[in-house]
mmCIF file of C-alpha atoms and ligand atoms in Angstrom:
data_model
loop_
_atom_site.group_PDB
_atom_site.id
_atom_site.type_symbol
_atom_site.label_atom_id
_atom_site.label_comp_id
_atom_site.label_asym_id
_atom_site.label_seq_id
_atom_site.Cartn_x
_atom_site.Cartn_y
_atom_site.Cartn_z
ATOM 1 C CA UNK O 47 0.000 0.000 0.000
ATOM 2 C CA UNK O 48 2.694 2.472 0.986
ATOM 3 C CA UNK O 49 4.433 1.670 -2.300
ATOM 4 C CA UNK O 50 1.340 2.724 -4.195
ATOM 5 C CA UNK O 51 1.052 5.956 -2.250
ATOM 6 C CA UNK O 52 4.747 6.734 -2.784
ATOM 7 C CA UNK O 53 4.493 6.073 -6.479
ATOM 8 C CA UNK O 54 1.516 8.411 -6.758
ATOM 9 C CA UNK O 55 3.354 11.124 -4.832
ATOM 10 C CA UNK O 56 6.412 10.758 -7.069
ATOM 11 C CA UNK O 57 4.255 10.881 -10.175
ATOM 12 C CA UNK O 58 2.491 13.977 -8.862
ATOM 13 C CA UNK O 59 5.808 15.740 -8.241
ATOM 14 C CA UNK O 60 6.963 14.814 -11.736
ATOM 15 C CA UNK O 61 3.767 16.150 -13.346
ATOM 16 C CA UNK O 62 3.908 19.422 -11.413
ATOM 17 C CA UNK O 63 7.591 19.986 -12.242
ATOM 18 C CA UNK O 64 7.014 19.286 -15.920
ATOM 19 C CA UNK O 65 3.994 21.571 -15.997
ATOM 20 C CA UNK O 66 5.996 24.474 -14.535
ATOM 21 C CA UNK O 67 8.216 24.401 -17.648
ATOM 22 C CA UNK O 68 5.227 25.626 -19.619
ATOM 23 C CA UNK O 69 4.418 28.565 -17.350
ATOM 24 C CA UNK O 70 3.889 31.988 -18.909
ATOM 25 C CA UNK O 71 6.473 34.757 -18.899
ATOM 26 C CA UNK O 72 6.365 37.091 -15.848
ATOM 27 C CA UNK O 73 3.226 39.212 -15.744
ATOM 28 C CA UNK O 74 4.870 42.631 -16.058
ATOM 29 C CA UNK O 75 4.386 45.376 -18.626
ATOM 30 C CA UNK O 76 7.127 46.645 -20.932
ATOM 31 C CA UNK O 77 7.308 49.844 -18.829
ATOM 32 C CA UNK O 78 8.100 47.784 -15.723
ATOM 33 C CA UNK O 79 4.701 48.079 -14.036
ATOM 34 C CA UNK O 80 3.434 44.866 -12.478
ATOM 35 C CA UNK O 81 -0.046 43.411 -12.782
ATOM 36 C CA UNK O 82 -1.795 43.025 -9.441
ATOM 37 C CA UNK O 83 -4.360 40.599 -10.844
ATOM 38 C CA UNK O 84 -3.503 36.990 -10.174
ATOM 39 C CA UNK O 85 -1.347 37.633 -7.107
ATOM 40 C CA UNK O 86 -2.181 35.735 -3.947
ATOM 41 C CA UNK O 87 -2.879 37.788 -0.839
ATOM 42 C CA UNK O 88 0.637 37.034 0.403
ATOM 43 C CA UNK O 89 2.163 38.203 -2.885
ATOM 44 C CA UNK O 90 0.061 41.341 -2.815
ATOM 45 C CA UNK O 91 1.283 42.003 0.739
ATOM 46 C CA UNK O 92 4.861 41.627 -0.473
ATOM 47 C CA UNK O 93 4.236 44.160 -3.254
ATOM 48 C CA UNK O 94 2.808 46.609 -0.712
ATOM 49 C CA UNK O 95 5.774 46.073 1.589
ATOM 50 C CA UNK O 96 8.101 46.775 -1.347
ATOM 51 C CA UNK O 97 6.634 50.262 -1.649
ATOM 52 C CA UNK O 98 6.489 50.787 2.134
ATOM 53 C CA UNK O 99 2.741 50.429 2.386
ATOM 54 C CA UNK O 100 1.020 48.731 5.300
ATOM 55 C CA UNK O 101 -0.494 45.268 5.067
ATOM 56 C CA UNK O 102 -4.050 46.582 5.509
ATOM 57 C CA UNK O 103 -3.821 47.946 1.955
ATOM 58 C CA UNK O 104 -4.144 44.363 0.753
ATOM 59 C CA UNK O 105 -7.695 44.158 2.052
ATOM 60 C CA UNK O 106 -8.591 47.480 0.435
ATOM 61 C CA UNK O 107 -7.058 46.607 -2.903
ATOM 62 C CA UNK O 108 -8.579 43.146 -2.888
ATOM 63 C CA UNK O 109 -12.011 44.660 -2.442
ATOM 64 C CA UNK O 110 -11.583 47.109 -5.301
ATOM 65 C CA UNK O 111 -9.966 44.663 -7.678
ATOM 66 C CA UNK O 112 -12.064 41.580 -7.108
ATOM 67 C CA UNK O 113 -15.288 42.752 -5.517
ATOM 68 C CA UNK O 114 -15.864 45.985 -7.397
ATOM 69 C CA UNK O 115 -14.023 45.000 -10.569
ATOM 70 C CA UNK O 116 -12.237 48.354 -10.738
ATOM 71 C CA UNK O 117 -9.299 48.609 -13.169
ATOM 72 C CA UNK O 118 -8.389 52.221 -12.488
ATOM 73 C CA UNK O 119 -6.684 53.221 -9.240
ATOM 74 C CA UNK O 120 -8.307 56.666 -9.401
ATOM 75 C CA UNK O 121 -11.710 55.048 -8.763
ATOM 76 C CA UNK O 122 -10.591 53.575 -5.451
ATOM 77 C CA UNK O 123 -12.359 56.132 -3.293
ATOM 78 C CA UNK O 124 -11.181 54.724 0.031
ATOM 79 C CA UNK O 125 -7.566 55.329 -0.989
ATOM 80 C CA UNK O 126 -6.115 58.854 -0.833
ATOM 81 C CA UNK O 127 -5.081 60.511 -4.111
ATOM 82 C CA UNK O 128 -1.305 60.480 -3.504
ATOM 83 C CA UNK O 129 -1.363 56.748 -2.894
ATOM 84 C CA UNK O 130 -3.613 56.187 -5.914
ATOM 85 C CA UNK O 131 -0.975 57.922 -8.019
ATOM 86 C CA UNK O 132 1.865 55.988 -6.426
ATOM 87 C CA UNK O 133 0.072 52.711 -7.143
ATOM 88 C CA UNK O 134 -0.650 53.695 -10.742
ATOM 89 C CA UNK O 135 3.030 54.449 -11.320
ATOM 90 C CA UNK O 136 4.063 50.968 -10.283
ATOM 91 C CA UNK O 137 1.140 48.688 -10.966
ATOM 92 C CA UNK O 138 -1.731 47.918 -13.307
ATOM 93 C CA UNK O 139 -4.952 45.977 -12.857
ATOM 94 C CA UNK O 140 -4.904 44.067 -16.071
ATOM 95 C CA UNK O 141 -7.362 42.321 -18.320
ATOM 96 C CA UNK O 142 -6.712 40.180 -21.358
ATOM 97 C CA UNK O 143 -7.534 42.024 -24.550
ATOM 98 C CA UNK O 144 -10.540 40.759 -26.523
ATOM 99 C CA UNK O 145 -9.162 40.194 -30.033
ATOM 100 C CA UNK O 146 -12.491 38.840 -31.294
ATOM 101 C CA UNK O 147 -15.911 38.695 -29.710
ATOM 102 C CA UNK O 148 -18.792 36.744 -31.248
ATOM 103 C CA UNK O 149 -22.362 36.118 -30.160
ATOM 104 C CA UNK O 150 -24.220 32.986 -31.231
ATOM 105 C CA UNK O 151 -27.838 32.895 -32.350
ATOM 106 C CA UNK O 152 -28.551 31.174 -28.989
ATOM 107 C CA UNK O 153 -26.927 34.085 -27.070
ATOM 108 C CA UNK O 154 -23.782 32.144 -26.212
ATOM 109 C CA UNK O 155 -20.850 34.506 -26.426
ATOM 110 C CA UNK O 156 -17.244 33.677 -27.258
ATOM 111 C CA UNK O 157 -14.142 35.767 -26.823
ATOM 112 C CA UNK O 158 -10.736 35.203 -28.253
ATOM 113 C CA UNK O 159 -8.511 36.779 -25.639
ATOM 114 C CA UNK O 160 -4.990 37.918 -26.405
ATOM 115 C CA UNK O 161 -2.450 37.926 -23.603
ATOM 116 C CA UNK O 162 0.636 40.117 -23.229
ATOM 117 C CA UNK O 163 2.967 37.832 -25.155
ATOM 118 C CA UNK O 164 0.488 37.633 -28.019
ATOM 119 C CA UNK O 165 -0.741 34.106 -27.208
ATOM 120 C CA UNK O 166 -4.469 33.632 -27.359
ATOM 121 C CA UNK O 167 -7.159 31.479 -25.777
ATOM 122 C CA UNK O 168 -10.924 31.293 -25.953
ATOM 123 C CA UNK O 169 -13.564 31.869 -23.301
ATOM 124 C CA UNK O 170 -17.279 31.193 -23.649
ATOM 125 C CA UNK O 171 -20.270 32.554 -21.738
ATOM 126 C CA UNK O 172 -23.206 30.176 -21.759
ATOM 127 C CA UNK O 173 -26.401 31.807 -20.531
ATOM 128 C CA UNK O 174 -28.884 29.496 -18.850
ATOM 129 C CA UNK O 175 -31.899 29.305 -21.160
ATOM 130 C CA UNK O 176 -34.328 29.293 -18.223
ATOM 131 C CA UNK O 177 -32.767 31.027 -15.267
ATOM 132 C CA UNK O 178 -31.333 34.492 -15.265
ATOM 133 C CA UNK O 179 -27.752 33.284 -14.891
ATOM 134 C CA UNK O 180 -25.048 31.451 -16.732
ATOM 135 C CA UNK O 181 -21.630 29.852 -16.749
ATOM 136 C CA UNK O 182 -18.305 31.144 -17.941
ATOM 137 C CA UNK O 183 -16.238 28.429 -19.588
ATOM 138 C CA UNK O 184 -12.586 29.341 -19.137
ATOM 139 C CA UNK O 185 -9.448 27.966 -20.746
ATOM 140 C CA UNK O 186 -6.524 26.756 -18.679
ATOM 141 C CA UNK O 187 -3.887 26.333 -21.388
ATOM 142 C CA UNK O 188 -3.069 27.540 -24.890
ATOM 143 C CA UNK O 189 -3.503 24.233 -26.693
ATOM 144 C CA UNK O 190 -3.302 20.917 -24.861
ATOM 145 C CA UNK O 191 -0.663 18.257 -24.312
ATOM 146 C CA UNK O 192 -3.263 15.577 -24.820
ATOM 147 C CA UNK O 193 -4.769 14.700 -28.133
ATOM 148 C CA UNK O 194 -8.231 13.291 -27.647
ATOM 149 C CA UNK O 195 -9.427 12.206 -31.051
ATOM 150 C CA UNK O 196 -12.728 14.066 -31.049
ATOM 151 C CA UNK O 197 -11.433 17.403 -29.712
ATOM 152 C CA UNK O 198 -10.434 20.397 -31.800
ATOM 153 C CA UNK O 199 -8.139 21.764 -29.078
ATOM 154 C CA UNK O 200 -6.358 18.417 -29.128
ATOM 155 C CA UNK O 201 -5.188 19.072 -32.702
ATOM 156 C CA UNK O 202 -3.112 21.967 -31.387
ATOM 157 C CA UNK O 203 -0.014 21.116 -29.368
ATOM 158 C CA UNK O 204 0.483 22.704 -25.985
ATOM 159 C CA UNK O 205 1.905 26.188 -26.436
ATOM 160 C CA UNK O 206 1.951 27.134 -22.794
ATOM 161 C CA UNK O 207 0.037 27.180 -19.538
ATOM 162 C CA UNK O 208 -2.118 30.143 -18.711
ATOM 163 C CA UNK O 209 -1.035 31.960 -15.577
ATOM 164 C CA UNK O 210 -3.369 32.592 -12.647
ATOM 165 C CA UNK O 211 -3.828 36.200 -13.816
ATOM 166 C CA UNK O 212 -4.866 35.003 -17.254
ATOM 167 C CA UNK O 213 -7.322 32.451 -15.890
ATOM 168 C CA UNK O 214 -8.969 34.866 -13.442
ATOM 169 C CA UNK O 215 -8.646 37.579 -16.112
ATOM 170 C CA UNK O 216 -10.884 35.669 -18.542
ATOM 171 C CA UNK O 217 -13.666 35.608 -15.985
ATOM 172 C CA UNK O 218 -13.175 39.244 -14.997
ATOM 173 C CA UNK O 219 -13.138 40.408 -18.619
ATOM 174 C CA UNK O 220 -16.351 38.468 -19.255
ATOM 175 C CA UNK O 221 -17.908 40.196 -16.252
ATOM 176 C CA UNK O 222 -16.747 43.552 -17.628
ATOM 177 C CA UNK O 223 -18.520 42.806 -20.910
ATOM 178 C CA UNK O 224 -21.812 42.296 -19.097
ATOM 179 C CA UNK O 225 -21.317 45.088 -16.549
ATOM 180 C CA UNK O 226 -21.497 42.338 -13.958
ATOM 181 C CA UNK O 227 -19.918 44.022 -10.972
ATOM 182 C CA UNK O 228 -21.798 45.254 -7.898
ATOM 183 C CA UNK O 229 -23.752 48.380 -8.694
ATOM 184 C CA UNK O 230 -23.301 51.452 -6.483
ATOM 185 C CA UNK O 231 -26.544 50.384 -4.800
ATOM 186 C CA UNK O 232 -24.859 47.158 -3.788
ATOM 187 C CA UNK O 233 -26.805 44.809 -6.044
ATOM 188 C CA UNK O 234 -24.756 41.698 -6.588
ATOM 189 C CA UNK O 235 -24.090 40.253 -10.021
ATOM 190 C CA UNK O 236 -26.057 37.176 -10.961
ATOM 191 C CA UNK O 237 -25.487 36.399 -14.587
ATOM 192 C CA UNK O 238 -21.852 35.362 -14.457
ATOM 193 C CA UNK O 239 -21.947 33.347 -11.275
ATOM 194 C CA UNK O 240 -20.524 29.990 -12.302
ATOM 195 C CA UNK O 241 -17.158 28.916 -13.692
ATOM 196 C CA UNK O 242 -16.566 25.762 -15.642
ATOM 197 C CA UNK O 243 -12.957 24.832 -16.361
ATOM 198 C CA UNK O 244 -13.902 23.225 -19.624
ATOM 199 C CA UNK O 245 -12.277 25.461 -22.215
ATOM 200 C CA UNK O 246 -8.977 24.824 -23.931
ATOM 201 C CA UNK O 247 -6.463 22.690 -22.102
ATOM 202 C CA UNK O 248 -6.270 20.132 -19.342
ATOM 203 C CA UNK O 249 -6.618 22.006 -16.031
ATOM 204 C CA UNK O 250 -4.885 19.302 -14.014
ATOM 205 C CA UNK O 251 -1.792 19.589 -16.203
ATOM 206 C CA UNK O 252 -1.666 23.229 -15.142
ATOM 207 C CA UNK O 253 -2.648 22.596 -11.575
ATOM 208 C CA UNK O 254 -0.563 25.248 -9.794
ATOM 209 C CA UNK O 255 -1.972 28.140 -11.827
ATOM 210 C CA UNK O 256 -5.503 26.774 -11.854
ATOM 211 C CA UNK O 257 -5.450 26.255 -8.086
ATOM 212 C CA UNK O 258 -4.146 29.764 -7.503
ATOM 213 C CA UNK O 259 -6.782 31.250 -9.797
ATOM 214 C CA UNK O 260 -9.602 29.302 -8.150
ATOM 215 C CA UNK O 261 -8.398 30.307 -4.685
ATOM 216 C CA UNK O 262 -8.659 33.927 -5.824
ATOM 217 C CA UNK O 263 -12.173 33.586 -7.264
ATOM 218 C CA UNK O 264 -13.382 31.733 -4.151
ATOM 219 C CA UNK O 265 -12.053 34.386 -1.756
ATOM 220 C CA UNK O 266 -15.077 35.755 0.082
ATOM 221 C CA UNK O 267 -13.889 39.339 0.121
ATOM 222 C CA UNK O 268 -13.595 39.405 -3.633
ATOM 223 C CA UNK O 269 -15.446 37.545 -6.355
ATOM 224 C CA UNK O 270 -16.568 35.106 -3.679
ATOM 225 C CA UNK O 271 -17.795 32.190 -5.781
ATOM 226 C CA UNK O 272 -18.562 29.161 -3.677
ATOM 227 C CA UNK O 273 -16.777 25.928 -4.569
ATOM 228 C CA UNK O 274 -20.151 24.582 -5.632
ATOM 229 C CA UNK O 275 -20.238 27.153 -8.420
ATOM 230 C CA UNK O 276 -16.990 25.923 -9.933
ATOM 231 C CA UNK O 277 -16.619 22.746 -11.966
ATOM 232 C CA UNK O 278 -13.269 21.406 -13.043
ATOM 233 C CA UNK O 279 -13.311 19.039 -15.983
ATOM 234 C CA UNK O 280 -10.491 16.560 -16.403
ATOM 235 C CA UNK O 281 -9.686 13.885 -18.895
ATOM 236 C CA UNK O 282 -8.448 11.882 -15.916
ATOM 237 C CA UNK O 283 -5.065 12.970 -14.534
ATOM 238 C CA UNK O 284 -5.439 10.574 -11.621
ATOM 239 C CA UNK O 285 -2.494 11.638 -9.397
ATOM 240 C CA UNK O 286 -3.647 15.264 -9.379
ATOM 241 C CA UNK O 287 -7.340 14.528 -8.844
ATOM 242 C CA UNK O 288 -6.732 13.727 -5.150
ATOM 243 C CA UNK O 289 -4.804 16.924 -4.684
ATOM 244 C CA UNK O 290 -7.484 19.046 -6.349
ATOM 245 C CA UNK O 291 -10.138 17.403 -4.212
ATOM 246 C CA UNK O 292 -8.278 18.015 -0.975
ATOM 247 C CA UNK O 293 -7.144 21.565 -1.732
ATOM 248 C CA UNK O 294 -9.944 23.060 -3.808
ATOM 249 C CA UNK O 295 -12.944 20.788 -3.309
ATOM 250 C CA UNK O 296 -14.649 22.157 -6.404
ATOM 251 C CA UNK O 297 -17.140 20.085 -8.381
ATOM 252 C CA UNK O 298 -15.527 17.450 -10.507
ATOM 253 C CA UNK O 299 -16.418 16.517 -14.057
ATOM 254 C CA UNK O 300 -14.660 13.570 -15.639
ATOM 255 C CA UNK O 301 -14.444 13.121 -19.387
ATOM 256 C CA UNK O 302 -15.108 9.404 -19.592
ATOM 257 C CA UNK O 303 -16.415 8.891 -23.148
ATOM 258 C CA UNK O 304 -15.811 5.135 -23.255
ATOM 259 C CA UNK O 305 -16.433 2.185 -20.956
ATOM 260 C CA UNK O 306 -13.673 -0.161 -22.123
ATOM 261 C CA UNK O 307 -9.959 0.502 -21.946
ATOM 262 C CA UNK O 308 -9.565 -0.569 -25.565
ATOM 263 C CA UNK O 309 -11.848 2.192 -26.836
ATOM 264 C CA UNK O 310 -10.845 4.792 -24.257
ATOM 265 C CA UNK O 311 -7.159 4.215 -25.088
ATOM 266 C CA UNK O 312 -8.040 5.283 -28.595
ATOM 267 C CA UNK O 313 -10.382 8.204 -27.864
ATOM 268 C CA UNK O 314 -8.644 9.617 -24.789
ATOM 269 C CA UNK O 315 -5.006 8.515 -25.113
ATOM 270 C CA UNK O 316 -4.295 9.512 -21.489
ATOM 271 C CA UNK O 317 -6.192 6.329 -20.623
ATOM 272 C CA UNK O 318 -3.071 4.328 -21.487
ATOM 273 C CA UNK O 319 -1.448 5.915 -18.464
ATOM 274 C CA UNK O 320 -4.429 6.034 -16.145
ATOM 275 C CA UNK O 321 -6.886 3.319 -17.162
ATOM 276 C CA UNK O 322 -10.562 3.244 -16.315
ATOM 277 C CA UNK O 323 -10.191 1.217 -13.083
ATOM 278 C CA UNK O 324 -7.691 3.747 -11.660
ATOM 279 C CA UNK O 325 -9.840 6.639 -12.796
ATOM 280 C CA UNK O 326 -12.947 5.224 -11.157
ATOM 281 C CA UNK O 327 -11.039 4.577 -7.930
ATOM 282 C CA UNK O 328 -9.909 8.222 -7.911
ATOM 283 C CA UNK O 329 -13.518 9.337 -8.445
ATOM 284 C CA UNK O 330 -14.705 7.213 -5.550
ATOM 285 C CA UNK O 331 -12.042 8.824 -3.342
ATOM 286 C CA UNK O 332 -12.918 12.363 -4.416
ATOM 287 C CA UNK O 333 -13.866 14.254 -1.251
ATOM 288 C CA UNK O 334 -17.290 15.682 -0.653
ATOM 289 C CA UNK O 335 -18.872 13.194 -3.014
ATOM 290 C CA UNK O 336 -22.314 13.187 -1.513
ATOM 291 C CA UNK O 337 -25.690 13.321 -3.133
ATOM 292 C CA UNK O 338 -25.587 17.076 -3.177
ATOM 293 C CA UNK O 339 -22.197 17.070 -4.847
ATOM 294 C CA UNK O 340 -22.320 14.501 -7.536
ATOM 295 C CA UNK O 341 -19.462 13.795 -9.870
ATOM 296 C CA UNK O 342 -20.391 14.518 -13.461
ATOM 297 C CA UNK O 343 -19.304 12.003 -16.062
ATOM 298 C CA UNK O 344 -19.093 13.517 -19.504
ATOM 299 C CA UNK O 345 -19.797 11.140 -22.315
ATOM 300 C CA UNK O 346 -19.606 12.244 -25.933
ATOM 301 C CA UNK O 347 -22.046 10.317 -28.036
ATOM 302 C CA UNK O 348 -20.256 9.138 -31.182
ATOM 303 C CA UNK O 349 -22.331 7.319 -33.737
ATOM 304 C CA UNK O 350 -21.574 3.602 -33.819
ATOM 305 C CA UNK O 351 -18.505 4.016 -31.578
ATOM 306 C CA UNK O 352 -19.626 4.205 -27.972
ATOM 307 C CA UNK O 353 -23.413 4.582 -28.065
ATOM 308 C CA UNK O 354 -24.757 1.008 -27.832
ATOM 309 C CA UNK O 355 -27.146 -0.313 -25.192
ATOM 310 C CA UNK O 356 -24.457 -2.679 -23.897
ATOM 311 C CA UNK O 357 -22.155 0.302 -23.346
ATOM 312 C CA UNK O 358 -24.884 2.147 -21.470
ATOM 313 C CA UNK O 359 -25.259 -0.853 -19.161
ATOM 314 C CA UNK O 360 -21.508 -1.069 -18.654
ATOM 315 C CA UNK O 361 -21.420 2.627 -17.810
ATOM 316 C CA UNK O 362 -24.031 2.032 -15.126
ATOM 317 C CA UNK O 363 -21.911 -0.797 -13.719
ATOM 318 C CA UNK O 364 -18.821 1.426 -13.601
ATOM 319 C CA UNK O 365 -20.469 4.237 -11.676
ATOM 320 C CA UNK O 366 -22.698 2.036 -9.468
ATOM 321 C CA UNK O 367 -22.851 3.297 -5.911
ATOM 322 C CA UNK O 368 -21.255 6.623 -6.748
ATOM 323 C CA UNK O 369 -23.099 9.905 -6.364
ATOM 324 C CA UNK O 370 -22.938 10.679 -10.053
ATOM 325 C CA UNK O 371 -24.687 12.135 -13.022
ATOM 326 C CA UNK O 372 -23.923 11.582 -16.674
ATOM 327 C CA UNK O 373 -23.883 14.367 -19.227
ATOM 328 C CA UNK O 374 -24.483 12.957 -22.668
ATOM 329 C CA UNK O 375 -22.862 15.357 -25.119
ATOM 330 C CA UNK O 376 -23.772 14.992 -28.761
ATOM 331 C CA UNK O 377 -20.489 15.148 -30.652
ATOM 332 C CA UNK O 378 -19.813 18.666 -31.941
ATOM 333 C CA UNK O 379 -18.123 18.505 -35.320
ATOM 334 C CA UNK O 380 -15.301 20.846 -36.353
ATOM 335 C CA UNK O 381 -13.439 21.215 -39.655
ATOM 336 C CA UNK O 382 -11.894 17.824 -40.593
ATOM 337 C CA UNK O 383 -13.251 15.973 -37.567
ATOM 338 C CA UNK O 384 -13.738 12.326 -38.360
ATOM 339 C CA UNK O 385 -16.684 11.317 -36.165
ATOM 340 C CA UNK O 386 -20.415 11.651 -36.470
ATOM 341 C CA UNK O 387 -22.833 12.497 -33.689
ATOM 342 C CA UNK O 388 -25.159 9.732 -32.509
ATOM 343 C CA UNK O 389 -28.704 9.788 -33.772
ATOM 344 C CA UNK O 390 -31.682 10.793 -31.674
ATOM 345 C CA UNK O 391 -32.849 7.215 -31.116
ATOM 346 C CA UNK O 392 -29.435 6.078 -29.869
ATOM 347 C CA UNK O 393 -29.226 9.077 -27.551
ATOM 348 C CA UNK O 394 -32.633 8.358 -26.096
ATOM 349 C CA UNK O 395 -31.955 4.639 -25.626
ATOM 350 C CA UNK O 396 -28.636 5.318 -23.916
ATOM 351 C CA UNK O 397 -30.060 8.018 -21.711
ATOM 352 C CA UNK O 398 -33.053 5.807 -20.830
ATOM 353 C CA UNK O 399 -30.852 2.943 -19.610
ATOM 354 C CA UNK O 400 -28.666 5.195 -17.455
ATOM 355 C CA UNK O 401 -31.733 6.975 -16.115
ATOM 356 C CA UNK O 402 -33.512 3.760 -15.250
ATOM 357 C CA UNK O 403 -30.516 2.836 -13.107
ATOM 358 C CA UNK O 404 -31.124 5.951 -11.020
ATOM 359 C CA UNK O 405 -28.622 8.370 -12.557
ATOM 360 C CA UNK O 406 -29.617 11.631 -14.169
ATOM 361 C CA UNK O 407 -28.439 11.438 -17.781
ATOM 362 C CA UNK O 408 -29.489 14.560 -19.622
ATOM 363 C CA UNK O 409 -28.625 14.974 -23.265
ATOM 364 C CA UNK O 410 -26.864 18.329 -23.439
ATOM 365 C CA UNK O 411 -28.011 20.725 -26.097
ATOM 366 C CA UNK O 412 -24.958 22.008 -27.936
ATOM 367 C CA UNK O 413 -24.538 25.739 -27.367
ATOM 368 C CA UNK O 414 -22.882 28.245 -29.632
ATOM 369 C CA UNK O 415 -22.214 25.748 -32.422
ATOM 370 C CA UNK O 416 -22.571 28.413 -35.114
ATOM 371 C CA UNK O 417 -19.567 30.300 -33.726
ATOM 372 C CA UNK O 418 -17.529 27.169 -32.901
ATOM 373 C CA UNK O 419 -18.045 27.815 -29.201
ATOM 374 C CA UNK O 420 -19.479 24.419 -28.259
ATOM 375 C CA UNK O 421 -17.586 21.768 -26.250
ATOM 376 C CA UNK O 422 -14.464 20.638 -28.015
ATOM 377 C CA UNK O 423 -14.600 23.225 -30.795
ATOM 378 C CA UNK O 424 -12.155 25.726 -29.337
ATOM 379 C CA UNK O 425 -8.818 26.155 -30.998
ATOM 380 C CA UNK O 426 -6.433 29.044 -31.616
ATOM 381 C CA UNK O 427 -3.585 29.528 -34.010
ATOM 382 C CA UNK O 428 -0.986 29.811 -31.242
ATOM 383 C CA UNK O 429 2.379 28.209 -31.814
ATOM 384 C CA UNK O 430 5.204 27.656 -29.437
ATOM 385 C CA UNK O 431 7.919 30.240 -30.077
ATOM 386 C CA UNK O 432 10.939 28.709 -31.793
ATOM 387 C CA UNK O 433 13.771 27.524 -29.606
ATOM 388 C CA UNK O 434 11.480 26.473 -26.724
HETATM 389 N N1 SAH N 51 -9.355 18.900 -20.871
HETATM 390 C C1 SAH N 51 -10.505 18.821 -20.074
HETATM 391 C C2 SAH N 51 -11.385 20.039 -20.146
HETATM 392 C C3 SAH N 51 -11.618 20.647 -21.511
HETATM 393 S S1 SAH N 51 -12.571 19.721 -22.674
HETATM 394 C C4 SAH N 51 -11.280 17.580 -20.391
HETATM 395 O O1 SAH N 51 -10.969 16.932 -21.381
HETATM 396 O O2 SAH N 51 -12.173 17.253 -19.620
HETATM 397 C C5 SAH N 51 -14.231 19.976 -22.099
HETATM 398 C C6 SAH N 51 -15.190 18.879 -22.513
HETATM 399 O O3 SAH N 51 -15.508 18.947 -23.915
HETATM 400 C C7 SAH N 51 -14.651 17.482 -22.272
HETATM 401 O O4 SAH N 51 -15.614 16.638 -21.700
HETATM 402 C C8 SAH N 51 -14.340 17.055 -23.671
HETATM 403 O O5 SAH N 51 -14.244 15.685 -23.727
HETATM 404 C C9 SAH N 51 -15.491 17.644 -24.445
HETATM 405 N N2 SAH N 51 -15.295 17.648 -25.884
HETATM 406 C C10 SAH N 51 -14.129 17.725 -26.549
HETATM 407 N N3 SAH N 51 -14.327 17.679 -27.878
HETATM 408 C C11 SAH N 51 -15.658 17.599 -28.065
HETATM 409 C C12 SAH N 51 -16.493 17.571 -29.227
HETATM 410 N N4 SAH N 51 -15.985 17.634 -30.450
HETATM 411 N N5 SAH N 51 -17.832 17.483 -29.061
HETATM 412 C C13 SAH N 51 -18.346 17.471 -27.812
HETATM 413 N N6 SAH N 51 -17.615 17.520 -26.691
HETATM 414 C C14 SAH N 51 -16.283 17.584 -26.806
HETATM 415 FE FE1 SF4 N 52 -7.223 18.267 -24.134
HETATM 416 FE FE2 SF4 N 52 -9.668 17.969 -22.978
HETATM 417 FE FE3 SF4 N 52 -9.415 18.314 -25.643
HETATM 418 FE FE4 SF4 N 52 -8.612 16.026 -24.521
HETATM 419 S S1 SF4 N 52 -10.733 16.827 -24.575
HETATM 420 S S2 SF4 N 52 -7.479 17.195 -26.072
HETATM 421 S S3 SF4 N 52 -7.799 16.745 -22.579
HETATM 422 S S4 SF4 N 52 -8.878 19.789 -24.059
#
């Protein structure tokens, strides 16, 4: 047993070290000013100390940056003018720049954000068709190291990780676009109140930055999203799943897509490293798995590949006893993709079997397909600079 634990710990260390090689360049501007977005409270305190300001400034700044969404020091009315000027000389409160913004016929909105080094990633806002709220789907990497067969992002190699500032920045820029910060009357924003880490990249292969960004958005004196309003989707990086569960405790979504190792090896090549049995064991260990906090299993429905009745029954066997729900995602095609989405009858049969076993198994309606904003359609032109 201890051997297994040690091996997992060693593997985790190896993954985290390798991931750090893909971190972004330092978050400063050409003129030497530093971006305050994306710093932890401790880092912000260190910046204040470096300009001889007291630690209580951290609380003030945190409120303005993350609660009020202010990007201009001169609007920080609880801070005296001379200090506002001093801060503006040394720091910025940055946002990624929206290079392209598109709105789908179903009101889904997609941004292509450009970061300081010119790399780009996509972010999608998915309004809830019934309730007056919605989810922001953020990217965690430019490209992806993995190459799932059905995924457009997977056709792009990993260019680099997104930093914490860039991950939080996507959400903050989306809030800017909707004017979703507290009004002077104190009304709290509602529309952009959920984050799904389901954009480009594998969040658990960029765990350090993702964890830092989520710690910032969960901080009660700032954006203050509860962990229940955040869902992290992984293709199954087993050694990091435990860590994410213990440290962040956000909702977990697992991209399963196949019920046999033979097929999953092909569709989600990471399965060769962490096969289904290991993945399921990690799901069963995931903390907080109670009926209120079910694990979501994502299952792309690919015509004639993984959508048979026998596979539905096997899926039920795999997740038996787990607090779980299954999201059936009709395959979203992209240019040159080689699969076809399952037909309506197959979707209904599959969903019916999983449902009858006591698991919710909704068929997800693709959103934003006309602007290539649906699951698995995101991709940018980013390339890794030569020599790296
Ligand atoms: N890397 C993570 C998160 C990003 S992908 C992961 O794989 O979970 C977000 C979701 O979109 C995953 O469930 C992924 O399997 C799914 N997806 C990818 N390509 C898709 C496509 N063409 N059609 C529908 N869903 C897709
Ligand atoms: Fe990467 Fe997720 Fe796409 Fe697989 S499905 S290639 S893990 S982004």
